[in-house]
Structure formats: structure tokens, C-alpha cells
mmCIF file of C-alpha atoms in Angstrom:
data_model
loop_
_atom_site.group_PDB
_atom_site.id
_atom_site.type_symbol
_atom_site.label_atom_id
_atom_site.label_comp_id
_atom_site.label_asym_id
_atom_site.label_seq_id
_atom_site.Cartn_x
_atom_site.Cartn_y
_atom_site.Cartn_z
ATOM 1 C CA MET W 176 66.496 3.176 -1.647
ATOM 2 C CA THR W 177 64.956 -0.472 -0.720
ATOM 3 C CA LEU W 178 62.196 -2.045 -2.520
ATOM 4 C CA PRO W 179 59.005 -3.563 -0.480
ATOM 5 C CA GLY W 180 60.491 -6.827 0.788
ATOM 6 C CA GLN W 181 64.101 -5.501 0.349
ATOM 7 C CA ARG W 182 66.100 -6.193 3.417
ATOM 8 C CA LEU W 183 68.850 -4.369 5.145
ATOM 9 C CA LEU W 184 71.585 -5.303 7.750
ATOM 10 C CA SER W 185 70.086 -3.489 10.499
ATOM 11 C CA PHE W 186 72.515 -0.618 12.427
ATOM 12 C CA PRO W 187 73.991 -1.123 14.859
ATOM 13 C CA LEU W 188 75.256 -4.664 13.549
ATOM 14 C CA ALA W 189 73.702 -7.562 15.851
ATOM 15 C CA GLY W 190 73.732 -11.225 15.894
ATOM 16 C CA PRO W 191 72.199 -14.367 16.774
ATOM 17 C CA ASP W 192 73.552 -14.178 20.346
ATOM 18 C CA ALA W 193 72.092 -10.803 20.692
ATOM 19 C CA GLY W 194 68.658 -11.845 20.727
ATOM 20 C CA ARG W 195 67.546 -9.931 17.408
ATOM 21 C CA ARG W 196 67.752 -10.251 13.605
ATOM 22 C CA PRO W 197 70.662 -8.940 11.984
ATOM 23 C CA TRP W 198 68.066 -7.433 9.406
ATOM 24 C CA SER W 199 66.449 -4.466 9.762
ATOM 25 C CA GLU W 200 63.071 -3.579 7.514
ATOM 26 C CA GLY W 201 60.790 -1.206 6.943
ATOM 27 C CA VAL W 202 60.087 1.834 9.214
ATOM 28 C CA GLN W 203 63.253 0.393 11.378
ATOM 29 C CA SER W 204 65.165 0.311 8.518
ATOM 30 C CA VAL W 205 64.585 4.196 7.756
ATOM 31 C CA ARG W 206 64.887 4.763 11.735
ATOM 32 C CA GLU W 207 68.118 3.481 12.149
ATOM 33 C CA THR W 208 69.360 5.005 8.844
ATOM 34 C CA ILE W 209 68.222 8.243 10.136
ATOM 35 C CA TRP W 210 70.125 8.018 13.368
ATOM 36 C CA ASN W 211 72.976 7.139 11.144
ATOM 37 C CA ILE W 212 72.940 10.239 9.360
ATOM 38 C CA LEU W 213 72.641 12.412 12.161
ATOM 39 C CA MET W 214 75.240 11.127 14.031
ATOM 40 C CA THR W 215 77.738 10.995 11.256
ATOM 41 C CA GLU W 216 79.906 14.032 10.752
ATOM 42 C CA PRO W 217 80.097 15.386 7.323
ATOM 43 C CA GLY W 218 83.179 13.993 5.571
ATOM 44 C CA GLU W 219 83.605 10.965 7.805
ATOM 45 C CA ARG W 220 82.418 8.126 5.285
ATOM 46 C CA LEU W 221 85.118 7.925 2.500
ATOM 47 C CA MET W 222 83.520 8.307 -1.092
ATOM 48 C CA ARG W 223 80.504 10.032 0.475
ATOM 49 C CA PRO W 224 82.181 13.321 1.892
ATOM 50 C CA ALA W 225 78.426 14.825 1.985
ATOM 51 C CA PHE W 226 76.761 12.293 4.197
ATOM 52 C CA GLY W 227 75.784 13.253 7.460
ATOM 53 C CA ALA W 228 74.649 15.697 9.872
ATOM 54 C CA GLY W 229 77.299 15.788 12.800
ATOM 55 C CA LEU W 230 74.873 16.678 15.479
ATOM 56 C CA PRO W 231 77.623 15.333 17.923
ATOM 57 C CA GLY W 232 79.471 18.488 16.867
ATOM 58 C CA TYR W 233 77.311 20.699 18.481
ATOM 59 C CA LEU W 234 77.600 19.294 21.974
ATOM 60 C CA HIS W 235 79.981 21.981 23.006
ATOM 61 C CA GLN W 236 77.743 24.706 21.420
ATOM 62 C CA PRO W 237 75.949 27.024 23.737
ATOM 63 C CA ASN W 238 72.091 26.101 23.726
ATOM 64 C CA THR W 239 70.518 29.057 22.173
ATOM 65 C CA GLU W 240 67.922 29.895 19.502
ATOM 66 C CA SER W 241 70.518 30.119 17.082
ATOM 67 C CA THR W 242 72.223 26.773 17.956
ATOM 68 C CA ARG W 243 68.885 25.050 17.775
ATOM 69 C CA GLN W 244 67.902 26.540 14.573
ATOM 70 C CA ILE W 245 71.353 25.245 12.935
ATOM 71 C CA ILE W 246 70.900 22.188 14.647
ATOM 72 C CA ALA W 247 66.959 21.734 12.808
ATOM 73 C CA ASP W 248 68.130 23.387 9.367
ATOM 74 C CA VAL W 249 71.875 20.871 9.355
ATOM 75 C CA ALA W 250 69.786 17.642 10.628
ATOM 76 C CA ARG W 251 66.683 18.589 7.921
ATOM 77 C CA ALA W 252 68.954 19.284 5.291
ATOM 78 C CA ALA W 253 70.958 15.960 6.072
ATOM 79 C CA VAL W 254 67.902 13.505 6.096
ATOM 80 C CA VAL W 255 66.465 14.964 3.056
ATOM 81 C CA ARG W 256 69.688 14.609 1.236
ATOM 82 C CA ASN W 257 70.661 11.114 1.938
ATOM 83 C CA GLU W 258 67.065 9.405 2.640
ATOM 84 C CA PRO W 259 65.572 9.210 -0.293
ATOM 85 C CA ARG W 260 62.719 7.012 1.012
ATOM 86 C CA VAL W 261 61.450 9.445 3.430
ATOM 87 C CA GLU W 262 59.459 13.091 3.198
ATOM 88 C CA VAL W 263 60.696 15.290 6.259
ATOM 89 C CA LEU W 264 57.202 16.610 8.151
ATOM 90 C CA ASP W 265 58.842 18.736 10.719
ATOM 91 C CA VAL W 266 61.878 18.981 12.717
ATOM 92 C CA ALA W 267 61.700 20.482 15.944
ATOM 93 C CA VAL W 268 64.944 21.517 18.296
ATOM 94 C CA ARG W 269 63.810 22.884 21.822
ATOM 95 C CA THR W 270 65.315 23.248 25.222
ATOM 96 C CA ASP W 271 64.708 21.038 27.886
ATOM 97 C CA PRO W 272 62.487 22.873 30.860
ATOM 98 C CA ARG W 273 64.309 20.921 33.171
ATOM 99 C CA ASP W 274 67.559 21.357 32.244
ATOM 100 C CA PRO W 275 68.595 24.492 30.375
ATOM 101 C CA ALA W 276 72.112 22.553 28.616
ATOM 102 C CA ARG W 277 69.875 20.005 27.283
ATOM 103 C CA VAL W 278 67.884 20.000 24.122
ATOM 104 C CA THR W 279 65.131 17.892 22.891
ATOM 105 C CA PHE W 280 65.099 17.057 19.133
ATOM 106 C CA GLY W 281 62.201 15.439 17.227
ATOM 107 C CA LEU W 282 62.101 14.353 13.370
ATOM 108 C CA ALA W 283 58.793 13.370 12.073
ATOM 109 C CA PHE W 284 58.672 11.739 8.532
ATOM 110 C CA ARG W 285 56.432 10.204 5.939
ATOM 111 C CA LEU W 286 57.542 6.885 4.312
ATOM 112 C CA LYS W 287 57.230 7.678 0.464
ATOM 113 C CA ALA W 288 56.265 4.223 -0.357
ATOM 114 C CA THR W 289 53.334 3.655 1.937
ATOM 115 C CA GLY W 290 52.457 7.003 3.617
ATOM 116 C CA ALA W 291 53.228 5.678 6.794
ATOM 117 C CA GLU W 292 54.179 8.695 9.483
ATOM 118 C CA ASP W 293 56.635 7.824 12.277
ATOM 119 C CA ARG W 294 59.241 10.426 14.285
ATOM 120 C CA LEU W 295 62.871 9.856 15.774
ATOM 121 C CA ASP W 296 63.286 11.809 19.206
ATOM 122 C CA LEU W 297 66.354 12.281 20.903
ATOM 123 C CA SER W 298 68.216 14.595 23.220
ATOM 124 C CA LEU W 299 71.164 16.364 23.241
ATOM 125 C CA THR W 300 72.752 18.251 26.156
ATOM 126 C CA LEU W 301 74.470 21.336 24.682
ATOM 127 C CA ALA W 302 77.403 23.671 26.497
ATOM 128 C CA GLY W 303 75.246 25.270 28.737
ATOM 129 C CA GLY W 304 72.221 27.770 28.558
ATOM 130 C CA ALA W 305 71.281 30.832 27.228
#
């Protein structure tokens, strides 16, 4: 958990030539950590086998109600377990009406230190429509 004023290296790492500071602060640091949790496969990190939600592992699953519910449940549990700076408010995984293989993923959260609310949205293309 970071304290007010504490800085963490941003993810992905960027140097001065990349046109931005290599440090991430506040809500940006939290968003980057949540992204990292969602995209990391459990067991991938040495010494932290429970870290991660492994969302890329669902890419070959069918786009069904049960798959979407599993993705939401796994993501919520992983963020709650690995990011103590936030309270998860909502996780929604829905089929994109324009593409039956694509799902939209949204995670709304509140920063415990400040009460500020934010959300992280992304999309995944699964193996196919229901």
C-alpha cells in the first residue's frame, strides 16, 4: 500500500526518452496496478503465486453468460486480494452488440485513501458468440 506522496515506478516502464515521467502516482498508479493484476496469469510471479486474474487465459473460451460471470468473479477476487488501496464497486462483463465474440469489461473502484472513484474499461475478444 502506498502512502500519500509515495511514488511507484509506472507500468509499463518508460524512460525520459518516452516523453513521460517513469513514476506513477495516485489514481494512475492504481489503474496501472489493476491492469497488471488483470493481465497476469496466477502462478506467473515467483513468490506471489496468487497474484493475477489471468484474463488473457479466457480468450479461447466461448462468449457465454457463464464465461462472462467467471471473468467478472475472477477479476473482482484478484483485485480485492492484490490491491489494498481500493474498494471494488462494480465489475461488469457484457457482450459487445457490434461483435458477438467481443466482451466489454468494466471495473469501477474507489480509492480508500481519498474516496475518489474511477473505473478501468477494456475489451476482450473471446473464441466466439454464444
